Coordinates of C-alpha atoms and ligand atoms in Angstrom, one line a residue:
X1 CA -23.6 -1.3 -38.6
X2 CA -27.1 -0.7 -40.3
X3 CA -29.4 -2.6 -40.5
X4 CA -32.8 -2.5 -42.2
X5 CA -36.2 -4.0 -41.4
X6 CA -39.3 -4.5 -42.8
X7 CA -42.6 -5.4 -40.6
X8 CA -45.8 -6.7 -42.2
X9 CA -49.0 -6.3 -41.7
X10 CA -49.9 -8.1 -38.7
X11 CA -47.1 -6.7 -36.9
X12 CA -49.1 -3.1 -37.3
X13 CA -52.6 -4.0 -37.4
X14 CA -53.1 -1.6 -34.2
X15 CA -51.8 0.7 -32.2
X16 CA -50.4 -1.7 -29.2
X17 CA -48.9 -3.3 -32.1
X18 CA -47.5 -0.2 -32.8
X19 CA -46.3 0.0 -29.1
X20 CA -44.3 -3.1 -29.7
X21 CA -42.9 -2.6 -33.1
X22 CA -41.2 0.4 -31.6
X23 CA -39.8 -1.1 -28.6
X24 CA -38.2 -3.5 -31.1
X25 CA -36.9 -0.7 -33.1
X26 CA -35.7 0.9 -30.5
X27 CA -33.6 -2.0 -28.6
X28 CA -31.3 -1.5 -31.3
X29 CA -30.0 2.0 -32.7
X30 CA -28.7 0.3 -35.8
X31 CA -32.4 -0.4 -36.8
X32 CA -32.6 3.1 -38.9
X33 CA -34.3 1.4 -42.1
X34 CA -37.4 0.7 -41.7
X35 CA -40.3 -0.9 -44.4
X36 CA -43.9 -1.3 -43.2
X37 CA -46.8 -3.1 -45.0
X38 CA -50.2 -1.7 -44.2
X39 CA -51.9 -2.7 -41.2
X40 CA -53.1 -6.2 -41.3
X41 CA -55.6 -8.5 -39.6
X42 CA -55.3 -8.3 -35.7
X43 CA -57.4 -11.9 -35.8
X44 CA -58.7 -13.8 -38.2
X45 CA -62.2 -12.4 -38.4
X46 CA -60.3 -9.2 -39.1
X47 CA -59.6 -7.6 -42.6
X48 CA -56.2 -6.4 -44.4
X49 CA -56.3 -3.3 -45.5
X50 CA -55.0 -3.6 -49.0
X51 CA -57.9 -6.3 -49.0
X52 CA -60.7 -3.6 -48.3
X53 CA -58.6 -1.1 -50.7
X54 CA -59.0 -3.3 -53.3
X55 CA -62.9 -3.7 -52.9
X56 CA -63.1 0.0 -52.6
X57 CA -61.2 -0.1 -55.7
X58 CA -64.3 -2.6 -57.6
X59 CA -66.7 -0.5 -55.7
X60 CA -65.2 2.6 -57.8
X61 CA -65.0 0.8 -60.9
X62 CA -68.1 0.1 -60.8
X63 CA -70.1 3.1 -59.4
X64 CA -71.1 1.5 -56.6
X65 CA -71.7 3.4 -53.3
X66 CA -68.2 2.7 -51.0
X67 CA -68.9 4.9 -48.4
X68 CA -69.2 2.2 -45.7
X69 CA -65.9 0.3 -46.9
X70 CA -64.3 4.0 -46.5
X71 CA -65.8 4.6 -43.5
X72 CA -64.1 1.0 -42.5
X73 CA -60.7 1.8 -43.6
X74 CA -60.5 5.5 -42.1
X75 CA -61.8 3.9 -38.5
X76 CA -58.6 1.6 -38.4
X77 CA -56.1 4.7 -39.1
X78 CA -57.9 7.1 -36.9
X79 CA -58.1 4.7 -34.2
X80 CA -54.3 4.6 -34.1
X81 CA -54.0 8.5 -34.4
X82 CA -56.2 8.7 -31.7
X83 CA -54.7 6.0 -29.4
X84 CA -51.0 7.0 -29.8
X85 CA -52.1 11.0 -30.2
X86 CA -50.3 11.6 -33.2
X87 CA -50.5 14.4 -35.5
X88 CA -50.9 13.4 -38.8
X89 CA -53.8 15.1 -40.5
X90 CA -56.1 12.4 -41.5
X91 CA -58.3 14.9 -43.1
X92 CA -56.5 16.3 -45.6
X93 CA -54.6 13.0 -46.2
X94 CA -58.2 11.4 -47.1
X95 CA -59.4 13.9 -49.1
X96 CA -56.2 13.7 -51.2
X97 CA -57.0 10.0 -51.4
X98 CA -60.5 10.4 -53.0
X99 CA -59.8 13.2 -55.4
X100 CA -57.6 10.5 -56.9
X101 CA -59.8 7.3 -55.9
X102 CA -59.9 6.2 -59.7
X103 CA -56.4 5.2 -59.8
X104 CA -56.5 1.5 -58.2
X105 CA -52.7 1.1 -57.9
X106 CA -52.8 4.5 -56.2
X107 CA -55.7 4.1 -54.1
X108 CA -54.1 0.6 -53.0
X109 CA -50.8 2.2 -52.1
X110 CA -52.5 4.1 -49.4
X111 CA -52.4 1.7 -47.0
X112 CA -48.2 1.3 -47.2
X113 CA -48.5 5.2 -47.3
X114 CA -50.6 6.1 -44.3
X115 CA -49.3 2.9 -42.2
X116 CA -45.8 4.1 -42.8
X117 CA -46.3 7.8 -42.1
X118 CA -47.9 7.1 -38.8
X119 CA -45.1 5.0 -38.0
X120 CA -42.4 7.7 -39.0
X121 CA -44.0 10.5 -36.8
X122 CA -45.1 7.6 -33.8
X123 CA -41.0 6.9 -34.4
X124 CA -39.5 10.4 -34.6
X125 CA -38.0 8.8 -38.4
X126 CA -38.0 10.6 -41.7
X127 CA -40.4 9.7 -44.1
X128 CA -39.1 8.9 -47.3
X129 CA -42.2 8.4 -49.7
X130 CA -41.3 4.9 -52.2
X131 CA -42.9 6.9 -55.2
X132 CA -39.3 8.7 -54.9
X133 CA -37.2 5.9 -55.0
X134 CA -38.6 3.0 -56.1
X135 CA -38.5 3.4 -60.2
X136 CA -40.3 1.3 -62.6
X137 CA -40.1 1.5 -66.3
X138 CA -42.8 1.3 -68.4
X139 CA -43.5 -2.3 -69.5
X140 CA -44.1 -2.8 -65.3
X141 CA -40.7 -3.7 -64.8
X142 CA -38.3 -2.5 -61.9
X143 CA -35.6 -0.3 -63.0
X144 CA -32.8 -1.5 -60.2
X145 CA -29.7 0.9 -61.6
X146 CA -32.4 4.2 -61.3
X147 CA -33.6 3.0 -58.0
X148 CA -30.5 2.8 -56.2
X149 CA -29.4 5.7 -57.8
X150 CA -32.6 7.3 -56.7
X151 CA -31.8 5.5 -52.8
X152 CA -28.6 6.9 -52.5
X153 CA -29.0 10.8 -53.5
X154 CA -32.0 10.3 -50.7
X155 CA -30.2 8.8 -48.1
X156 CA -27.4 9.6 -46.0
X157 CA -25.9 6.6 -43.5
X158 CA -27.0 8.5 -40.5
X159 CA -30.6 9.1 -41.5
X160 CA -33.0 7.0 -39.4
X161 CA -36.0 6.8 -42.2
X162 CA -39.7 4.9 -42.9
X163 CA -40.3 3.7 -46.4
X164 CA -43.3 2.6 -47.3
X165 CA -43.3 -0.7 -49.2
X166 CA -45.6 -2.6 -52.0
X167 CA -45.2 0.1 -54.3
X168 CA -43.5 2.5 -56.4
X169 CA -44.0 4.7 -59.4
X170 CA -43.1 5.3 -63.2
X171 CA -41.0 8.3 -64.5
X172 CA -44.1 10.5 -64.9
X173 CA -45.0 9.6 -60.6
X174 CA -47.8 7.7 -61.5
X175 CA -47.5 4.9 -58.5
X176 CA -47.2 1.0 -59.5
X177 CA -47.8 -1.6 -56.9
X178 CA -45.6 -4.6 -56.6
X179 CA -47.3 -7.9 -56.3
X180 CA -48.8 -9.0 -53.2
X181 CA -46.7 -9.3 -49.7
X182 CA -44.3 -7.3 -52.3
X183 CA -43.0 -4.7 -49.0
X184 CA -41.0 -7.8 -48.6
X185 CA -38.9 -6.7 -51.9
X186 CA -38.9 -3.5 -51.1
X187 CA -37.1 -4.4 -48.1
X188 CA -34.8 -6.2 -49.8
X189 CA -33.9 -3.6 -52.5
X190 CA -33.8 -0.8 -49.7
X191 CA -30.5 -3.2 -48.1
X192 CA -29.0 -3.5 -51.4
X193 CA -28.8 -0.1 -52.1
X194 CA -27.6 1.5 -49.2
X195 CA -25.3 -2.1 -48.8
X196 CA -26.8 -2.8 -45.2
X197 CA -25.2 -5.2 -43.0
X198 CA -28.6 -6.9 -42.4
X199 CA -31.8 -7.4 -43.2
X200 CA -34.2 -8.4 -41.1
X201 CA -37.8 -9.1 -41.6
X202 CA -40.4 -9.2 -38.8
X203 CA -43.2 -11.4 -39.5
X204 CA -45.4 -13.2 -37.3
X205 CA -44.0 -16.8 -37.0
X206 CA -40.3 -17.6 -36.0
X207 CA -39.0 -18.5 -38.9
X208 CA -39.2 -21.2 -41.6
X209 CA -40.3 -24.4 -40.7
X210 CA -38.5 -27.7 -41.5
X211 CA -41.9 -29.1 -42.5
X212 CA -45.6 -27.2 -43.0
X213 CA -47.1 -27.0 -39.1
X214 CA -50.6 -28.5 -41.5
X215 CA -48.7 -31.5 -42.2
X216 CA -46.5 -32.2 -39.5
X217 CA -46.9 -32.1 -36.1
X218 CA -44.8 -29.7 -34.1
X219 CA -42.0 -29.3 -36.8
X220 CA -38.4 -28.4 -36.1
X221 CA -37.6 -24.4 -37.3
X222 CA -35.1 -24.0 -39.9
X223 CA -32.0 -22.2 -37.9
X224 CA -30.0 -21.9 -41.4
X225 CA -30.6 -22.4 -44.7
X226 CA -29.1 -20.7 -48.1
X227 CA -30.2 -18.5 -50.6
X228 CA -30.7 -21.2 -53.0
X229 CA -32.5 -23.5 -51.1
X230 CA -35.2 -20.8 -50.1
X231 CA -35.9 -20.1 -53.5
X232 CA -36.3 -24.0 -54.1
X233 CA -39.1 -24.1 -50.9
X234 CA -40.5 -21.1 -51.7
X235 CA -41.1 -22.3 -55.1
X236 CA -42.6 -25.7 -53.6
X237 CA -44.6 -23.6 -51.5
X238 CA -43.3 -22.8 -48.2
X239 CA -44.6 -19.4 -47.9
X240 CA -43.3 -16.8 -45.2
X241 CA -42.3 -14.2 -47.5
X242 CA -42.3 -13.4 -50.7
X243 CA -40.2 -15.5 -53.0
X244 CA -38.3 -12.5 -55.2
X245 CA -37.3 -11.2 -52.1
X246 CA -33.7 -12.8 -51.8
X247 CA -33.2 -11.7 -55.7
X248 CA -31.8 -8.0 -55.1
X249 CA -29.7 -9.2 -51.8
X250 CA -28.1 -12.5 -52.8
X251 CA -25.0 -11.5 -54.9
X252 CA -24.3 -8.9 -52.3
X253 CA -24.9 -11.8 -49.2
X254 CA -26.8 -9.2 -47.7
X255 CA -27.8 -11.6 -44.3
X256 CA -31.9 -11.7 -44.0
X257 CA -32.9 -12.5 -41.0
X258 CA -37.0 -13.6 -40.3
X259 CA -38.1 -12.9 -36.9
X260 CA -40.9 -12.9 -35.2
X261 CA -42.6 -9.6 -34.1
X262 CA -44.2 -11.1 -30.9
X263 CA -41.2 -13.6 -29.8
X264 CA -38.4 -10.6 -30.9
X265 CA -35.8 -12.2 -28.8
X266 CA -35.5 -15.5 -31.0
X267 CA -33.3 -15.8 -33.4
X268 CA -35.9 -17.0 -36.0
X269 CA -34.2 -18.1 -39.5
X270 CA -30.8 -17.0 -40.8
X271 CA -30.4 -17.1 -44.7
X272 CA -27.6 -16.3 -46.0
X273 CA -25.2 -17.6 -49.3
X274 CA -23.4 -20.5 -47.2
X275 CA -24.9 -21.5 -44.3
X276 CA -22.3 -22.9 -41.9
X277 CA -24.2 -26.0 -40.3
X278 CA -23.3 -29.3 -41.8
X279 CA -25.4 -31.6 -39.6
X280 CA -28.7 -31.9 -41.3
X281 CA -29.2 -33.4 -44.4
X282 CA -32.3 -32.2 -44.7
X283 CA -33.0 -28.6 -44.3
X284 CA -36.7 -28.7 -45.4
X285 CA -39.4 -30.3 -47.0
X286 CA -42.1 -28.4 -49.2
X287 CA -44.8 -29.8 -51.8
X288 CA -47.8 -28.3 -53.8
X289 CA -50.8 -30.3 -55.3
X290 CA -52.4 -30.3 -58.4
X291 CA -50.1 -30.8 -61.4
X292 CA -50.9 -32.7 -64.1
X293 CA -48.4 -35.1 -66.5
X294 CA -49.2 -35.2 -70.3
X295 CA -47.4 -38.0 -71.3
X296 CA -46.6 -38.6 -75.2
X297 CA -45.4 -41.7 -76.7
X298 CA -43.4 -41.1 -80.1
X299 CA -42.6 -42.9 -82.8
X300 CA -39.9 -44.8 -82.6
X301 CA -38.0 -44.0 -85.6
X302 CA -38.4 -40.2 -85.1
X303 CA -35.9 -38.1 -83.2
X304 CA -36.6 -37.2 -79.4
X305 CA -35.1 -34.1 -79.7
X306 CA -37.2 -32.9 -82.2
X307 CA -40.4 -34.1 -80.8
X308 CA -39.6 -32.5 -77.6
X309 CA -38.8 -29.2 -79.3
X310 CA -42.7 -29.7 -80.8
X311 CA -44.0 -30.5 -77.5
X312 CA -42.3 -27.5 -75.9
X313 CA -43.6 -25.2 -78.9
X314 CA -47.1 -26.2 -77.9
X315 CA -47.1 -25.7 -75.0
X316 CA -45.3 -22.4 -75.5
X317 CA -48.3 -21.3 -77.8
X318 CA -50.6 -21.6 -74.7
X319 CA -48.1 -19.8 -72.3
X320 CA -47.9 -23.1 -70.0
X321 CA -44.7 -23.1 -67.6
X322 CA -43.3 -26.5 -67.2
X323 CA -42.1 -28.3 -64.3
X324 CA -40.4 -31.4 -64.8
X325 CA -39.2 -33.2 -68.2
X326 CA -39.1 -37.5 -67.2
X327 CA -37.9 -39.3 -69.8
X328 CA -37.1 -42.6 -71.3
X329 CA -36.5 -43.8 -74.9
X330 CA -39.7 -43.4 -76.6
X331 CA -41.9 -41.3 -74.5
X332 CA -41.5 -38.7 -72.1
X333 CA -44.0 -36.8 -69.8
X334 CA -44.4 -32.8 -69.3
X335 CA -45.5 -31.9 -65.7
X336 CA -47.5 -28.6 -65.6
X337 CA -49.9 -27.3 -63.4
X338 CA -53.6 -28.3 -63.7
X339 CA -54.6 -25.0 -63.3
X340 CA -53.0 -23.5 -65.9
X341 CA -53.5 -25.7 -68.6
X342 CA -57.1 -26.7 -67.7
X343 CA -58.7 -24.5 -70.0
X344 CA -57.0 -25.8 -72.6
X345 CA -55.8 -29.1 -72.3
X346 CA -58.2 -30.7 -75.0
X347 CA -56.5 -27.9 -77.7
X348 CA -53.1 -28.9 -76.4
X349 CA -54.0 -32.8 -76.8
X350 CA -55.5 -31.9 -80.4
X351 CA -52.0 -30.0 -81.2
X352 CA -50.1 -32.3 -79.9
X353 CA -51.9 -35.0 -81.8
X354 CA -51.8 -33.6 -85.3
X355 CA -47.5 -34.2 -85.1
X356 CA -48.0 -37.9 -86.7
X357 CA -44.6 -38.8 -84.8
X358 CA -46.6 -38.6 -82.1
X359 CA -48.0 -42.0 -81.4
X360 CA -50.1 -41.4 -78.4
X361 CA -50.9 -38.7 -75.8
X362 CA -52.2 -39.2 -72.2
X363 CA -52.7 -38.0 -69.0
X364 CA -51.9 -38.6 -65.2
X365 CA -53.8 -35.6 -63.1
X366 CA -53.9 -35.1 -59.3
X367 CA -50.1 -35.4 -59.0
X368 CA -48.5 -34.1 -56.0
X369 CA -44.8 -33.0 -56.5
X370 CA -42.7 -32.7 -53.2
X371 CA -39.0 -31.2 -52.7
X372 CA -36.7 -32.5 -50.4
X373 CA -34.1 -29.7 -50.6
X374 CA -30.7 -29.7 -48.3
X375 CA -27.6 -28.1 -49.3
X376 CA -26.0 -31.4 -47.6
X377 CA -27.0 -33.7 -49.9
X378 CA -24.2 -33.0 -52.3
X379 CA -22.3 -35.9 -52.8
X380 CA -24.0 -38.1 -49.5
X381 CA -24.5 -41.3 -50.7
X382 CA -28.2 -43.2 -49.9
X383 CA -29.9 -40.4 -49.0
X384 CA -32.6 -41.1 -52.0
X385 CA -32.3 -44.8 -51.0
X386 CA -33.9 -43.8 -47.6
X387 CA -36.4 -41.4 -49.2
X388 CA -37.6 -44.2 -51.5
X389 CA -37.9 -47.2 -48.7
X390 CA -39.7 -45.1 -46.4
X391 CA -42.6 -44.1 -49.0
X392 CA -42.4 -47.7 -49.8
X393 CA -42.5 -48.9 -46.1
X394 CA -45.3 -46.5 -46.0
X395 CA -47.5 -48.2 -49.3
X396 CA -47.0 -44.9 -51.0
X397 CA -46.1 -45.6 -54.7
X398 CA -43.4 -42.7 -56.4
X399 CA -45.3 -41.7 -59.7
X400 CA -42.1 -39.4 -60.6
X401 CA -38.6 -38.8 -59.4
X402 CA -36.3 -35.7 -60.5
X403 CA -33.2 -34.6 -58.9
X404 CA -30.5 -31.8 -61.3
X405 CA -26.6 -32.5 -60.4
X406 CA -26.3 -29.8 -58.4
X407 CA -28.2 -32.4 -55.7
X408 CA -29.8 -29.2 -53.8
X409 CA -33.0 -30.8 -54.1
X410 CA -35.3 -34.2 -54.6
X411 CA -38.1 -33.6 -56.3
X412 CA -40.7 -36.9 -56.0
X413 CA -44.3 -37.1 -57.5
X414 CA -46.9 -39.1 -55.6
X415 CA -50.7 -39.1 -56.2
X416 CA -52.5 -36.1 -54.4
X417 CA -53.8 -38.1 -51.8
X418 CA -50.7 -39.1 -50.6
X419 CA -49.4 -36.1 -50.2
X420 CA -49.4 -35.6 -46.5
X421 CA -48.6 -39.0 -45.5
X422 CA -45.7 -38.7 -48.0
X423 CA -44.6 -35.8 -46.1
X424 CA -44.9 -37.0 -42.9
X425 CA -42.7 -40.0 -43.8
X426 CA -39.9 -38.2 -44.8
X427 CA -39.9 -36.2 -42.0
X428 CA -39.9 -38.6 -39.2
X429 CA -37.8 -40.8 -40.9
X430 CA -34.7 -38.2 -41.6
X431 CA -35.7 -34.6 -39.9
X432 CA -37.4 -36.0 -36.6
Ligands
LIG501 N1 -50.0 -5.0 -48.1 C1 -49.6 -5.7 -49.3 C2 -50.3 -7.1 -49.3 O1 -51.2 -7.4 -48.5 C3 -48.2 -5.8 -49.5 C4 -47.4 -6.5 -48.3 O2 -48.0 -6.7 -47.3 O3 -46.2 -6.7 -48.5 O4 -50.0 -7.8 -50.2

């Protein structure tokens, strides 16, 4: 069995979470894979690192004097050496760091870097740096066929290592971060390569929630839920980690696992390719605000094909990713989202209008869109039916309804301000 984990960063933002992350580790010996973020906020008045490395970064860029953001970011490391009387030499690995400040993907690394070494000496692990494994090529991208080649000449199945995660580096060594909460991938590509048997990742909530906690009160946990379905809530919004992660594990159904650093002993969320429970309809609810419909009537002699080939081509030219196509003979609407066409929206209108098929263009803002995503749905009869009455029972009024035949998910678009009290409908009128 082998089984690897990753732990963010507020389940290391000090050294008696250090304490804990160990006794987890070491309740079971088949935890010998382990990713770390770098230490996070212990409360909220607290900073991450990778937050102060960035500033430190700006300060650099811009000549201006960091030495008390340093001075910050060395006190939270030494601490923990201190605390936990490790060995690690602090000195030297800080010096290194600012002969080679001016690198900001570099400098951010650090704090993967000098969480993770800590934690492999504080373990008894081998450190295995992700600048060694972890390949990008040079348009940013990451090479997966190097990288597990690069896994699997490092590791053997006995090895009990710490990889540092967020990062890696091109052919010449120069480091590349991932995006942000990206240790999450690295987890994930770490399991795939070495074909664990699990992957679980240690966070601090239980698990994914039916419904947000902001919106609902008390909502149920999500015990099961597939691979597909995550990336549909994830999508919508429902953020516990990031949303690529499930890419590198999900045609292996590599099992990940999200648990909860300070309530270990829970089960938390299990995603895997089928979950087995066929009670619930519903296995969770997710929404974001702020999208905007442009909605263009044609002509109604010209071909809708064509027109929406135009439209699309427009909205290519200004790099705007689309959400949703509704239709209907002569017009049709294009949900994107207000923040990435805002800048542009009066060129887009002017574009669109100089296609004389194009009879008139206008615009719905402050949508809300809202998925209703459950593997269960497939083929149940009135379960739309009872989405609709309750937002009607509840004077909310539908502005937009999609759903594709796979019938994962519901997608509905109500007016922002009806957002939450959408929400809440749906979920005490199925989930609760
Ligand atoms: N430390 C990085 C961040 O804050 C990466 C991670 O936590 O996964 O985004």
């Amino acid at each position: 069995m082998l089984v690897v984990c990753k732990f963010g960063g507020s389940s290391v933002s000090n050294f008696d979470r250090f304490r804990q992350v160990k006794k987890i580790i070491e309740k079971d010996e088949n935890r010998k894979v382990v990713v770390f973020s770098a230490l996070g906020k212990v409360d909220q008045e607290d900073n991450k690192i990778t937050d102060l490395l960035y500033l430190l970064s700006a300060h650099v860029k811009y000549k201006v004097n960091y030495d008390a953001i340093l001075s910050k970011v060395k006190e939270r490391f030494y601490e923990i050496k201190e605390k936990l009387n490790l060995k690690i030499d602090l000195e030297k690995e800080f010096e290194t760091i600012i002969e080679n400040i001016d690198s900001e993907d570099y400098l951010v690394s650090r704090g993967e870097y000098l969480t993770s070494l800590m934690m492999a000496e504080y373990l008894g692990y081998k450190f295995i740096d992700a600048k060694d494994i972890i390949r990008f090529f040079y348009d940013g991208k990451i090479d997966f066929a190097e990288t597990y080649k690069l896994i699997n000449e490092k590791y053997n199945k006995l090895d009990k290592i710490v990889v540092p995660g967020f990062y890696g580096a091109y052919p010449n060594g120069d480091i590349k971060l991932l995006s942000r909460g990206g240790s999450d991938i690295t987890g994930a590509i770490l399991s795939r390569a070495i074909n664990a048997d699990r992957y679980e990742n240690f966070t601090d909530v239980d698990g994914f929630y039916v419904a947000s906690p902001k919106i609902v009160d008390n909502p149920k946990m999500i015990g099961e839920i597939t691979y597909d379905e995550l990336r549909e809530l994830s999508y919508m919004g429902a953020s516990v980690i990031h949303e690529e992660t499930i890419l590198p594990i999900q045609d292996v159904n590599i099992p990940l696992y999200i648990k909860n650093t300070f309530n270990p002993d829970k089960t938390g969320t299990i995603i895997t390719k089928d979950a087995s429970n066929k009670d619930e309809i519903v296995t969770g609810i997710a929404g974001k605000k702020d999208f905007i419909a442009i909605n263009i009537v044609k002509n109604k002699f010209s071909t809708k094909l064509e027109i929406i080939d135009y439209v699309l081509n427009v909205l290519k030219k200004y790099r705007v990713p689309i959400e949703s196509i509704p239709t209907s003979i002569d017009s049709f609407s294009i949900v994107v989202e207000e923040k990435l066409v805002k800048k542009h929206i009066y060129d887009i209108i002017s574009d669109l209008k100089t296609n004389e098929d194009i009879i008139d263009v206008s615009l719905d803002d402050s949508l809300a869109l809202i998925a209703i995503v459950g593997r269960n749905m497939v083929y149940k009869p009135g379960i739309s039916a009872k989405i609709f009455s309750l937002l009607g029972k509840n004077g909310i009024n539908i502005k937009l309804i999609s759903q594709n035949t796979k019938e994962i998910s519901i997608i509905i678009g109500v007016q922002n301000k009806d957002f939450e009290n959408a929400i809440k409908a749906i979920y005490d009128g199925i989930v609760k």
